[in-house]
CSV table of C-alpha atoms and ligand atoms in Angstrom, one decimal:
chain,number,residue,atom,x,y,z
D,183,UNK,CA,-41.5,42.9,-18.2
D,184,UNK,CA,-43.2,40.0,-16.5
D,185,UNK,CA,-42.9,39.3,-12.8
D,186,UNK,CA,-42.8,36.2,-10.6
D,187,UNK,CA,-41.5,35.3,-7.2
D,188,UNK,CA,-39.4,32.2,-8.2
D,189,UNK,CA,-38.2,31.7,-11.8
D,190,UNK,CA,-37.6,28.0,-12.3
D,191,UNK,CA,-35.3,26.9,-15.1
D,192,UNK,CA,-35.9,23.3,-16.1
D,193,UNK,CA,-38.9,21.0,-16.0
D,194,UNK,CA,-37.3,17.8,-14.8
D,195,UNK,CA,-38.1,16.2,-11.5
D,196,UNK,CA,-36.3,19.0,-9.6
D,197,UNK,CA,-38.0,22.0,-11.3
D,198,UNK,CA,-41.5,20.5,-11.4
D,199,UNK,CA,-41.5,19.3,-7.8
D,200,UNK,CA,-40.3,22.7,-6.6
D,201,UNK,CA,-43.0,24.4,-8.6
D,202,UNK,CA,-45.6,22.2,-6.9
D,203,UNK,CA,-44.1,22.7,-3.4
D,204,UNK,CA,-44.2,26.5,-3.9
D,205,UNK,CA,-47.7,26.4,-5.3
D,206,UNK,CA,-49.0,24.6,-2.2
D,207,UNK,CA,-47.5,27.4,-0.1
D,208,UNK,CA,-49.1,30.2,-2.2
D,209,UNK,CA,-45.7,31.2,-3.8
D,210,UNK,CA,-45.9,32.2,-7.5
D,211,UNK,CA,-43.4,30.6,-9.9
D,212,UNK,CA,-42.8,30.4,-13.6
D,213,UNK,CA,-41.2,27.2,-15.1
D,214,UNK,CA,-39.1,27.5,-18.3
D,215,UNK,CA,-38.2,24.3,-20.2
D,216,UNK,CA,-36.0,24.1,-23.3
D,217,UNK,CA,-37.7,21.0,-24.7
D,218,UNK,CA,-41.2,20.1,-25.7
D,219,UNK,CA,-43.7,18.4,-23.3
D,220,UNK,CA,-43.6,15.3,-25.5
D,221,UNK,CA,-39.9,15.1,-25.3
D,222,UNK,CA,-39.6,15.4,-21.5
D,223,UNK,CA,-42.4,13.0,-20.9
D,224,UNK,CA,-40.8,10.3,-23.0
D,225,UNK,CA,-37.2,10.6,-22.1
D,226,UNK,CA,-36.2,7.3,-20.6
D,227,UNK,CA,-34.3,7.6,-17.3
D,228,UNK,CA,-33.7,5.5,-14.2
D,229,UNK,CA,-36.5,4.1,-12.2
D,230,UNK,CA,-35.8,3.5,-8.5
D,231,UNK,CA,-37.6,5.7,-5.9
D,232,UNK,CA,-36.2,5.8,-2.4
D,233,UNK,CA,-38.7,5.4,0.3
D,234,UNK,CA,-38.0,9.1,1.2
D,235,UNK,CA,-38.9,10.1,-2.3
D,236,UNK,CA,-42.2,8.1,-2.3
D,237,UNK,CA,-43.0,9.6,1.2
D,238,UNK,CA,-42.7,13.1,0.0
D,239,UNK,CA,-44.7,12.5,-3.2
D,240,UNK,CA,-47.4,10.9,-1.0
D,241,UNK,CA,-47.4,13.8,1.4
D,242,UNK,CA,-48.0,16.2,-1.5
D,243,UNK,CA,-50.8,14.1,-2.9
D,244,UNK,CA,-48.8,13.3,-6.0
D,245,UNK,CA,-48.5,9.6,-5.6
D,246,UNK,CA,-51.9,8.2,-6.7
D,247,UNK,CA,-50.6,6.6,-9.9
D,248,UNK,CA,-47.2,5.7,-8.3
D,249,UNK,CA,-49.1,3.8,-5.6
D,250,UNK,CA,-51.3,2.0,-8.3
D,251,UNK,CA,-48.6,1.2,-10.9
D,252,UNK,CA,-45.2,1.4,-9.0
D,253,UNK,CA,-43.6,-1.9,-8.1
D,254,UNK,CA,-42.6,-2.1,-4.4
D,255,UNK,CA,-39.4,-4.0,-3.9
D,256,UNK,CA,-38.2,-5.3,-0.6
D,257,UNK,CA,-34.9,-6.6,-1.8
D,258,UNK,CA,-32.5,-7.1,-4.8
D,259,UNK,CA,-29.9,-9.6,-5.8
D,260,UNK,CA,-26.2,-9.3,-6.0
D,261,UNK,CA,-25.1,-11.9,-8.6
D,262,UNK,CA,-21.4,-12.9,-8.8
D,263,UNK,CA,-19.5,-16.2,-9.4
D,264,UNK,CA,-22.6,-17.7,-10.9
D,265,UNK,CA,-24.6,-17.4,-7.6
D,266,UNK,CA,-27.3,-15.0,-6.3
D,267,UNK,CA,-27.2,-13.3,-2.9
D,268,UNK,CA,-30.3,-11.4,-1.8
D,269,UNK,CA,-30.0,-8.1,-0.1
D,270,UNK,CA,-33.1,-8.1,2.1
D,271,UNK,CA,-33.8,-4.3,2.1
D,272,UNK,CA,-37.0,-4.6,4.1
D,273,UNK,CA,-35.6,-7.1,6.6
D,274,UNK,CA,-32.5,-5.1,7.2
D,275,UNK,CA,-34.0,-1.6,7.3
D,276,UNK,CA,-37.8,-2.0,7.6
D,277,UNK,CA,-38.0,0.0,4.4
D,278,UNK,CA,-38.4,-0.7,0.7
D,279,UNK,CA,-38.0,1.1,-2.7
D,280,UNK,CA,-40.5,1.5,-5.5
D,281,UNK,CA,-39.7,0.9,-9.1
D,282,UNK,CA,-41.4,3.6,-11.1
D,283,UNK,CA,-39.9,5.3,-14.2
D,284,UNK,CA,-38.6,8.8,-13.8
D,285,UNK,CA,-40.5,9.9,-16.9
D,286,UNK,CA,-43.7,8.6,-15.2
D,287,UNK,CA,-43.0,10.9,-12.3
D,288,UNK,CA,-42.4,13.8,-14.7
D,289,UNK,CA,-45.8,13.1,-16.4
D,290,UNK,CA,-47.5,13.1,-13.0
D,291,UNK,CA,-45.8,16.3,-12.0
D,292,UNK,CA,-46.6,18.0,-15.3
D,293,UNK,CA,-50.3,17.0,-15.0
D,294,UNK,CA,-50.4,18.3,-11.4
D,295,UNK,CA,-48.9,21.6,-12.5
D,296,UNK,CA,-51.3,22.1,-15.4
D,297,UNK,CA,-54.2,21.2,-13.1
D,298,UNK,CA,-53.3,24.3,-10.9
D,299,UNK,CA,-53.9,26.5,-14.0
D,300,UNK,CA,-50.2,27.7,-13.9
D,301,UNK,CA,-48.5,26.5,-17.1
D,302,UNK,CA,-45.0,25.5,-18.1
D,303,UNK,CA,-43.1,27.5,-20.8
D,304,UNK,CA,-42.1,24.6,-23.0
D,305,UNK,CA,-39.6,25.1,-25.9
D,306,UNK,CA,-38.0,28.2,-24.3
D,307,UNK,CA,-35.0,29.0,-26.4
D,308,UNK,CA,-31.9,31.2,-25.6
D,309,UNK,CA,-32.6,31.1,-21.9
D,310,UNK,CA,-30.2,33.6,-20.1
D,311,UNK,CA,-29.9,34.6,-16.5
D,312,UNK,CA,-29.0,38.2,-15.4
D,313,UNK,CA,-28.3,40.3,-12.3
D,314,UNK,CA,-27.9,37.2,-10.1
D,315,UNK,CA,-26.1,39.1,-7.4
D,316,UNK,CA,-29.0,41.5,-6.9
D,317,UNK,CA,-32.4,41.1,-5.2
D,318,UNK,CA,-34.1,41.3,-8.6
D,319,UNK,CA,-32.5,38.7,-10.9
D,320,UNK,CA,-33.9,38.3,-14.4
D,321,UNK,CA,-34.4,35.6,-17.0
D,322,UNK,CA,-34.7,36.3,-20.7
D,323,UNK,CA,-35.7,33.8,-23.4
D,324,UNK,CA,-37.4,33.4,-26.7
D,325,UNK,CA,-40.7,31.6,-26.3
D,326,UNK,CA,-42.2,28.9,-28.5
D,327,UNK,CA,-43.9,31.5,-30.7
D,328,UNK,CA,-40.6,33.3,-31.3
D,329,UNK,CA,-41.3,36.3,-29.0
D,330,UNK,CA,-38.5,37.7,-26.8
D,331,UNK,CA,-39.6,37.6,-23.1
D,332,UNK,CA,-38.2,38.9,-19.9
D,333,UNK,CA,-39.1,37.8,-16.4
D,334,UNK,CA,-38.1,39.6,-13.1
D,335,UNK,CA,-37.9,37.3,-10.1
D,336,UNK,CA,-37.0,37.4,-6.4
D,337,UNK,CA,-35.0,34.2,-6.7
D,338,UNK,CA,-34.0,31.9,-9.6
D,339,UNK,CA,-33.9,28.1,-9.1
D,340,UNK,CA,-31.5,26.4,-11.5
D,341,UNK,CA,-33.1,23.0,-12.1
D,342,UNK,CA,-31.9,22.6,-15.7
D,343,UNK,CA,-29.7,19.5,-15.3
D,344,UNK,CA,-26.1,18.9,-16.0
D,345,UNK,CA,-26.1,20.5,-19.5
D,346,UNK,CA,-28.2,23.5,-18.5
D,347,UNK,CA,-27.5,27.2,-18.5
D,348,UNK,CA,-27.7,27.9,-14.8
D,349,UNK,CA,-24.4,26.6,-13.5
D,350,UNK,CA,-22.4,28.2,-16.4
D,351,UNK,CA,-24.0,31.5,-15.6
D,352,UNK,CA,-22.1,31.7,-12.4
D,353,UNK,CA,-18.9,33.7,-12.8
D,354,UNK,CA,-15.6,31.8,-13.1
D,355,UNK,CA,-13.8,31.2,-9.8
D,356,UNK,CA,-17.0,31.1,-7.6
D,357,UNK,CA,-17.6,27.4,-7.7
D,358,UNK,CA,-15.3,24.5,-6.9
D,359,UNK,CA,-16.0,21.5,-9.1
D,360,UNK,CA,-15.2,17.9,-8.1
D,361,UNK,CA,-15.2,15.6,-11.1
D,362,UNK,CA,-14.5,11.9,-11.6
D,363,UNK,CA,-15.0,9.9,-14.8
D,364,UNK,CA,-15.1,6.2,-15.0
D,365,UNK,CA,-13.6,4.0,-17.8
D,366,UNK,CA,-17.1,2.6,-18.7
D,367,UNK,CA,-20.6,3.5,-19.8
D,368,UNK,CA,-24.0,1.8,-19.7
D,369,UNK,CA,-25.8,0.5,-22.7
D,370,UNK,CA,-29.5,0.5,-21.6
D,371,UNK,CA,-32.4,-1.1,-23.4
D,372,UNK,CA,-36.2,-1.4,-22.8
D,373,UNK,CA,-37.5,-4.9,-23.8
D,374,UNK,CA,-41.1,-5.8,-24.4
D,375,UNK,CA,-41.1,-8.9,-22.2
D,376,UNK,CA,-42.1,-9.9,-18.7
D,377,UNK,CA,-39.1,-9.3,-16.3
D,378,UNK,CA,-37.0,-12.4,-15.9
D,379,UNK,CA,-36.9,-12.0,-12.1
D,380,UNK,CA,-39.2,-10.4,-9.6
D,381,UNK,CA,-36.4,-8.3,-8.1
D,382,UNK,CA,-33.5,-6.3,-9.6
D,383,UNK,CA,-30.3,-8.2,-10.3
D,384,UNK,CA,-26.9,-6.4,-10.1
D,385,UNK,CA,-24.5,-8.8,-11.8
D,386,UNK,CA,-20.7,-8.7,-11.6
D,387,UNK,CA,-19.1,-10.8,-14.4
D,388,UNK,CA,-15.6,-11.1,-15.8
D,389,UNK,CA,-16.9,-9.5,-19.0
D,390,UNK,CA,-18.4,-6.6,-17.1
D,391,UNK,CA,-21.4,-5.5,-15.1
D,392,UNK,CA,-25.0,-6.1,-16.1
D,393,UNK,CA,-28.3,-4.9,-14.4
D,394,UNK,CA,-31.7,-6.4,-14.7
D,395,UNK,CA,-34.5,-4.0,-13.9
D,396,UNK,CA,-38.1,-3.4,-15.0
D,397,UNK,CA,-40.8,-0.9,-15.6
D,398,UNK,CA,-43.9,-3.0,-15.5
D,399,UNK,CA,-45.0,-6.6,-15.6
D,400,UNK,CA,-44.7,-6.3,-19.5
D,401,UNK,CA,-41.5,-4.2,-19.8
D,402,UNK,CA,-38.0,-5.1,-18.7
D,403,UNK,CA,-35.1,-2.6,-18.4
D,404,UNK,CA,-31.6,-4.0,-18.9
D,405,UNK,CA,-28.2,-2.5,-18.8
D,406,UNK,CA,-24.7,-3.7,-19.9
D,407,UNK,CA,-21.4,-2.1,-18.9
D,408,UNK,CA,-19.6,-1.1,-22.2
D,409,UNK,CA,-16.6,1.0,-23.1
D,410,UNK,CA,-17.4,4.8,-23.1
D,411,UNK,CA,-16.3,5.0,-26.8
D,412,UNK,CA,-18.7,2.2,-27.8
D,413,UNK,CA,-21.3,3.0,-30.5
D,414,UNK,CA,-24.8,1.7,-30.6
D,415,UNK,CA,-24.3,0.6,-34.3
D,416,UNK,CA,-22.0,-2.1,-33.0
D,417,UNK,CA,-24.7,-3.6,-30.9
D,418,UNK,CA,-27.3,-5.6,-32.8
D,419,UNK,CA,-30.3,-6.9,-30.8
D,420,UNK,CA,-28.8,-10.4,-31.0
D,421,UNK,CA,-25.4,-9.3,-29.7
D,422,UNK,CA,-27.1,-7.5,-26.8
D,423,UNK,CA,-29.1,-10.6,-25.8
D,424,UNK,CA,-26.1,-12.8,-26.1
D,425,UNK,CA,-24.0,-10.6,-23.9
D,426,UNK,CA,-26.8,-10.2,-21.3
D,427,UNK,CA,-27.2,-14.0,-21.2
D,428,UNK,CA,-23.5,-14.5,-20.6
D,429,UNK,CA,-23.3,-11.9,-17.8
D,430,UNK,CA,-26.5,-13.2,-16.1
D,431,UNK,CA,-25.5,-16.8,-16.3
D,432,UNK,CA,-25.9,-18.5,-13.0
D,433,UNK,CA,-26.0,-22.1,-11.5
D,434,UNK,CA,-29.6,-22.5,-10.7
D,435,UNK,CA,-33.0,-21.6,-12.0
D,436,UNK,CA,-32.9,-18.5,-14.2
D,437,UNK,CA,-34.0,-17.9,-17.8
D,438,UNK,CA,-33.4,-14.5,-19.4
D,439,UNK,CA,-36.7,-13.7,-21.2
D,440,UNK,CA,-36.2,-11.9,-24.5
D,441,UNK,CA,-38.5,-9.5,-26.3
D,442,UNK,CA,-38.4,-6.7,-28.8
D,443,UNK,CA,-36.1,-3.9,-27.9
D,444,UNK,CA,-38.0,-0.6,-28.0
D,445,UNK,CA,-35.2,1.7,-26.8
D,446,UNK,CA,-31.4,1.6,-26.8
D,447,UNK,CA,-29.0,4.2,-25.5
D,448,UNK,CA,-25.5,4.6,-24.2
D,449,UNK,CA,-24.8,6.8,-21.2
D,450,UNK,CA,-21.3,7.7,-19.9
D,451,UNK,CA,-20.7,7.4,-16.2
D,452,UNK,CA,-19.5,10.3,-14.2
D,453,UNK,CA,-19.4,11.7,-10.7
D,454,UNK,CA,-19.6,15.5,-10.4
D,455,UNK,CA,-20.3,18.0,-7.6
D,456,UNK,CA,-20.1,21.8,-7.4
D,457,UNK,CA,-19.8,23.7,-4.2
D,458,UNK,CA,-21.6,25.8,-3.1
D,459,UNK,CA,-25.0,25.2,-4.8
D,460,UNK,CA,-25.7,28.9,-4.8
D,461,UNK,CA,-24.6,32.2,-6.3
D,462,UNK,CA,-26.4,35.3,-5.0
D,463,UNK,CA,-30.0,34.8,-5.8
D,464,UNK,CA,-29.5,31.7,-7.9
D,465,UNK,CA,-29.9,28.3,-6.2
D,466,UNK,CA,-28.9,25.1,-8.0
D,467,UNK,CA,-30.9,21.9,-7.4
D,468,UNK,CA,-30.5,18.4,-8.8
D,469,UNK,CA,-28.3,17.5,-11.8
D,470,UNK,CA,-27.3,21.1,-12.4
D,471,UNK,CA,-25.2,20.9,-9.2
D,472,UNK,CA,-24.3,17.2,-9.0
D,473,UNK,CA,-24.4,13.9,-10.9
D,474,UNK,CA,-23.8,10.4,-9.9
D,475,UNK,CA,-23.1,7.2,-11.9
D,476,UNK,CA,-26.5,5.3,-12.1
D,477,UNK,CA,-25.3,2.2,-10.2
D,478,UNK,CA,-26.7,3.4,-6.8
D,479,UNK,CA,-29.9,4.7,-8.4
D,480,UNK,CA,-29.5,8.0,-6.6
D,481,UNK,CA,-29.8,10.7,-9.4
D,482,UNK,CA,-33.5,11.5,-9.2
D,483,UNK,CA,-33.6,10.9,-5.4
D,484,UNK,CA,-30.9,13.5,-4.8
D,485,UNK,CA,-32.8,16.0,-7.0
D,486,UNK,CA,-35.9,15.4,-4.9
D,487,UNK,CA,-33.9,15.7,-1.7
D,488,UNK,CA,-32.5,19.1,-2.8
D,489,UNK,CA,-36.0,20.4,-3.5
D,490,UNK,CA,-37.3,19.2,-0.2
D,491,UNK,CA,-34.9,21.7,1.4
D,492,UNK,CA,-35.1,24.5,-1.2
D,493,UNK,CA,-38.9,24.7,-1.2
D,494,UNK,CA,-39.4,25.5,2.5
D,495,UNK,CA,-36.3,27.7,2.5
D,496,UNK,CA,-37.7,29.9,-0.3
D,497,UNK,CA,-41.0,30.0,1.5
D,498,UNK,CA,-39.2,31.4,4.6
D,499,UNK,CA,-37.6,34.1,2.6
D,500,UNK,CA,-40.5,35.1,0.5
D,501,UNK,CA,-43.2,34.9,3.3
D,502,UNK,CA,-41.3,35.9,6.4
D,503,UNK,CA,-38.2,37.6,5.0
D,504,UNK,CA,-36.1,35.0,6.8
D,505,UNK,CA,-33.0,34.2,4.8
D,506,UNK,CA,-31.5,31.8,7.3
D,507,UNK,CA,-32.8,28.5,5.8
D,508,UNK,CA,-31.5,29.6,2.4
D,509,UNK,CA,-28.1,30.4,3.8
D,510,UNK,CA,-27.9,26.8,5.1
D,511,UNK,CA,-29.3,25.3,1.9
D,512,UNK,CA,-26.1,24.4,0.1
D,513,UNK,CA,-24.2,23.1,3.1
D,514,UNK,CA,-27.2,20.9,4.2
D,515,UNK,CA,-27.8,19.5,0.7
D,516,UNK,CA,-24.1,18.8,0.1
D,517,UNK,CA,-24.0,16.4,3.1
D,518,UNK,CA,-26.5,14.1,1.5
D,519,UNK,CA,-25.0,14.7,-1.9
D,520,UNK,CA,-21.6,13.5,-0.8
D,521,UNK,CA,-23.0,10.5,1.0
D,522,UNK,CA,-24.8,9.5,-2.3
D,523,UNK,CA,-21.6,10.3,-4.3
D,524,UNK,CA,-19.7,7.9,-2.1
D,525,UNK,CA,-22.4,5.2,-2.2
D,526,UNK,CA,-22.7,5.4,-6.0
D,527,UNK,CA,-18.9,5.3,-6.4
D,528,UNK,CA,-18.8,2.3,-4.0
D,529,UNK,CA,-21.5,0.4,-5.9
D,530,UNK,CA,-19.9,1.2,-9.2
D,531,UNK,CA,-16.4,0.2,-8.3
D,532,UNK,CA,-17.6,-3.0,-6.5
D,533,UNK,CA,-19.5,-4.2,-9.6
D,534,UNK,CA,-17.8,-3.0,-12.7
D,535,UNK,CA,-14.8,-4.5,-14.4
D,536,UNK,CA,-12.2,-1.9,-15.5
D,537,UNK,CA,-10.8,-2.6,-19.0
D,538,UNK,CA,-7.4,-3.5,-17.8
D,539,UNK,CA,-8.3,-4.7,-14.3
D,540,UNK,CA,-5.3,-6.0,-12.5
D,541,UNK,CA,-5.6,-9.2,-10.5
D,542,UNK,CA,-5.2,-7.3,-7.2
D,543,UNK,CA,-8.3,-5.1,-7.9
D,544,UNK,CA,-10.2,-8.2,-8.9
D,545,UNK,CA,-9.4,-9.9,-5.6
D,546,UNK,CA,-10.4,-6.7,-3.7
D,547,UNK,CA,-13.8,-6.7,-5.6
D,548,UNK,CA,-14.5,-10.3,-4.7
D,549,UNK,CA,-13.6,-9.8,-1.1
D,550,UNK,CA,-15.9,-6.7,-0.9
D,551,UNK,CA,-18.8,-8.6,-2.5
D,552,UNK,CA,-18.4,-11.7,-0.3
D,553,UNK,CA,-18.2,-9.5,2.8
D,554,UNK,CA,-21.3,-7.5,1.7
D,555,UNK,CA,-23.4,-10.6,1.4
D,556,UNK,CA,-22.1,-12.4,4.5
D,557,UNK,CA,-21.9,-9.7,7.1
D,558,UNK,CA,-25.2,-8.3,8.5
D,559,UNK,CA,-23.4,-5.1,9.3
D,560,UNK,CA,-22.1,-4.7,5.7
D,561,UNK,CA,-25.4,-5.7,4.1
D,562,UNK,CA,-27.3,-3.2,6.4
D,563,UNK,CA,-24.9,-0.4,5.4
D,564,UNK,CA,-25.6,-1.1,1.8
D,565,UNK,CA,-29.3,-1.4,2.4
D,566,UNK,CA,-29.8,1.7,4.4
D,567,UNK,CA,-28.0,3.8,1.7
D,568,UNK,CA,-30.0,2.1,-1.0
D,569,UNK,CA,-33.4,2.7,0.4
D,570,UNK,CA,-32.5,6.3,1.3
D,571,UNK,CA,-31.0,7.7,4.6
D,572,UNK,CA,-33.4,9.6,6.8
D,573,UNK,CA,-33.4,13.4,6.8
D,574,UNK,CA,-32.0,15.1,9.8
O,644,APR,N1,-33.3,26.2,-20.4
O,644,APR,C1,-34.4,25.6,-19.9
O,644,APR,N2,-34.5,24.3,-19.6
O,644,APR,C2,-33.3,23.5,-19.8
O,644,APR,C3,-32.1,24.1,-20.2
O,644,APR,C4,-32.2,25.5,-20.5
O,644,APR,N3,-31.1,26.2,-21.0
O,644,APR,N4,-31.2,23.2,-20.3
O,644,APR,C5,-31.8,22.0,-19.9
O,644,APR,N5,-33.1,22.3,-19.6
O,644,APR,C6,-34.0,21.3,-19.1
O,644,APR,C7,-33.9,19.9,-19.6
O,644,APR,O1,-34.5,19.7,-20.9
O,644,APR,C8,-34.6,19.0,-18.6
O,644,APR,O2,-35.9,18.8,-18.9
O,644,APR,O3,-33.9,21.1,-17.7
O,644,APR,C9,-34.4,19.8,-17.3
O,644,APR,C10,-33.5,19.2,-16.3
O,644,APR,O4,-34.1,18.0,-15.9
O,644,APR,P1,-33.2,16.7,-15.5
O,644,APR,O5,-32.0,16.5,-16.4
O,644,APR,O6,-34.2,15.6,-15.4
O,644,APR,O7,-32.6,17.1,-14.1
O,644,APR,P2,-33.2,17.1,-12.6
O,644,APR,O8,-34.6,17.7,-12.6
O,644,APR,O9,-32.1,17.7,-11.8
O,644,APR,O10,-33.4,15.6,-12.2
O,644,APR,C11,-32.3,14.8,-12.0
O,644,APR,O11,-32.5,13.5,-13.9
O,644,APR,O12,-30.7,13.2,-15.4
O,644,APR,C12,-31.5,12.6,-14.5
O,644,APR,O13,-30.2,10.9,-13.5
O,644,APR,C13,-30.7,12.2,-13.3
O,644,APR,O14,-32.4,11.1,-12.2
O,644,APR,C14,-31.7,12.3,-12.2
O,644,APR,C15,-32.6,13.4,-12.5
O,645,PHB,C1,-33.5,1.4,-13.8
O,645,PHB,O1,-34.5,0.7,-13.6
O,645,PHB,O2,-33.4,2.2,-14.7
O,645,PHB,C2,-32.4,1.4,-12.8
O,645,PHB,C3,-32.5,0.6,-11.7
O,645,PHB,C4,-31.4,0.5,-10.7
O,645,PHB,C5,-30.3,1.3,-11.0
O,645,PHB,C6,-30.2,2.1,-12.1
O,645,PHB,C7,-31.2,2.1,-13.0
O,645,PHB,O3,-29.3,1.2,-10.1
């Protein structure tokens, strides 16, 4: 049987960053990932890094490429009733965000991990967790070569996302789940064209929400609110561009630049939290414990925030036999998680149009939007949540 201090399940932002934090503290870890390296490096996900996320990556020496290629943004636009209203993130908070694709962070973290000489077990199949309530939990799996493997750990970190094996390994009745689904999904595309605007545009339109984002000066990222039952086959490139043009229409200077669509996907929207983020010697981090709808751009940032606490708490246990930080882990994370859950829900409900929206809800949305862009207090509240609240 193999042995490590921390068994990490999942090589997304949470698992990879945790592996790096532990490495810098001299703690041994093994990372198991169900997919191939190529798959995780090319999976298109969101792309907004809070200033707190960027700060942590810089402190760890992991931000060289992010600093070169990431796009710093000091504001974004809320577009409704054919007019733009800028939210001046930098002016209101003194902070900005950085647009840099999550898969680019994953590539940087994988490169950093491999450079340490400690690998990643890609294509690990049949991953199963055992003896979680003991001080020697185990992980079994079948490796890429088809060999059955077994790993004894001091602690297991469940960083395997919403569909992973960690959360379902916890016995029934231990966790409380809070779940909310929305009557819409996002159709997302990557377009080979220069972005149509320097900043992100969150557009609320009678036909539904649309978002204009980007990945680089040559690549735009665009989203349309669609019905959750919608199929990609129904959306030709021409229909997507037509619908985007309608929802981004504005009185003023704006041309939606079109280009070849290189990626298309539909993602349902959901809010989900389990409490606590722990069972015995298994600690959940990131999407395995909570998901948010993408409107507030919080998913990856929350995963990073969990790991920022989990890393030092594991070091305290494994170096000094001090379990107190781990005992507070779930409670402390959940405070930030619930703030982000509320913020994402707020952004989502303010900007999306429910299929059978009644006129009352419509009026409330408009009132909220007008208030947000006309009151410094309301705009600051939005801005400070968006750039990332400080850590206590
Ligand atoms: N065994 C091993 N690995 C697994 C298993 C399993 N049974 N199941 C899933 N995985 C892997 C996935 O393939 C994925 O690479 O775990 C990883 C989890 O990564 P993410 O889903 O990226 O989750 P996380 O690291 O928590 O990052 C959260 O990802 O989904 C986005 O919007 C979300 O931005 C947020 C971020
Ligand atoms: C993205 O660029 O993918 C993105 C940006 C902002 C969001 C969500 C996604 O709120």
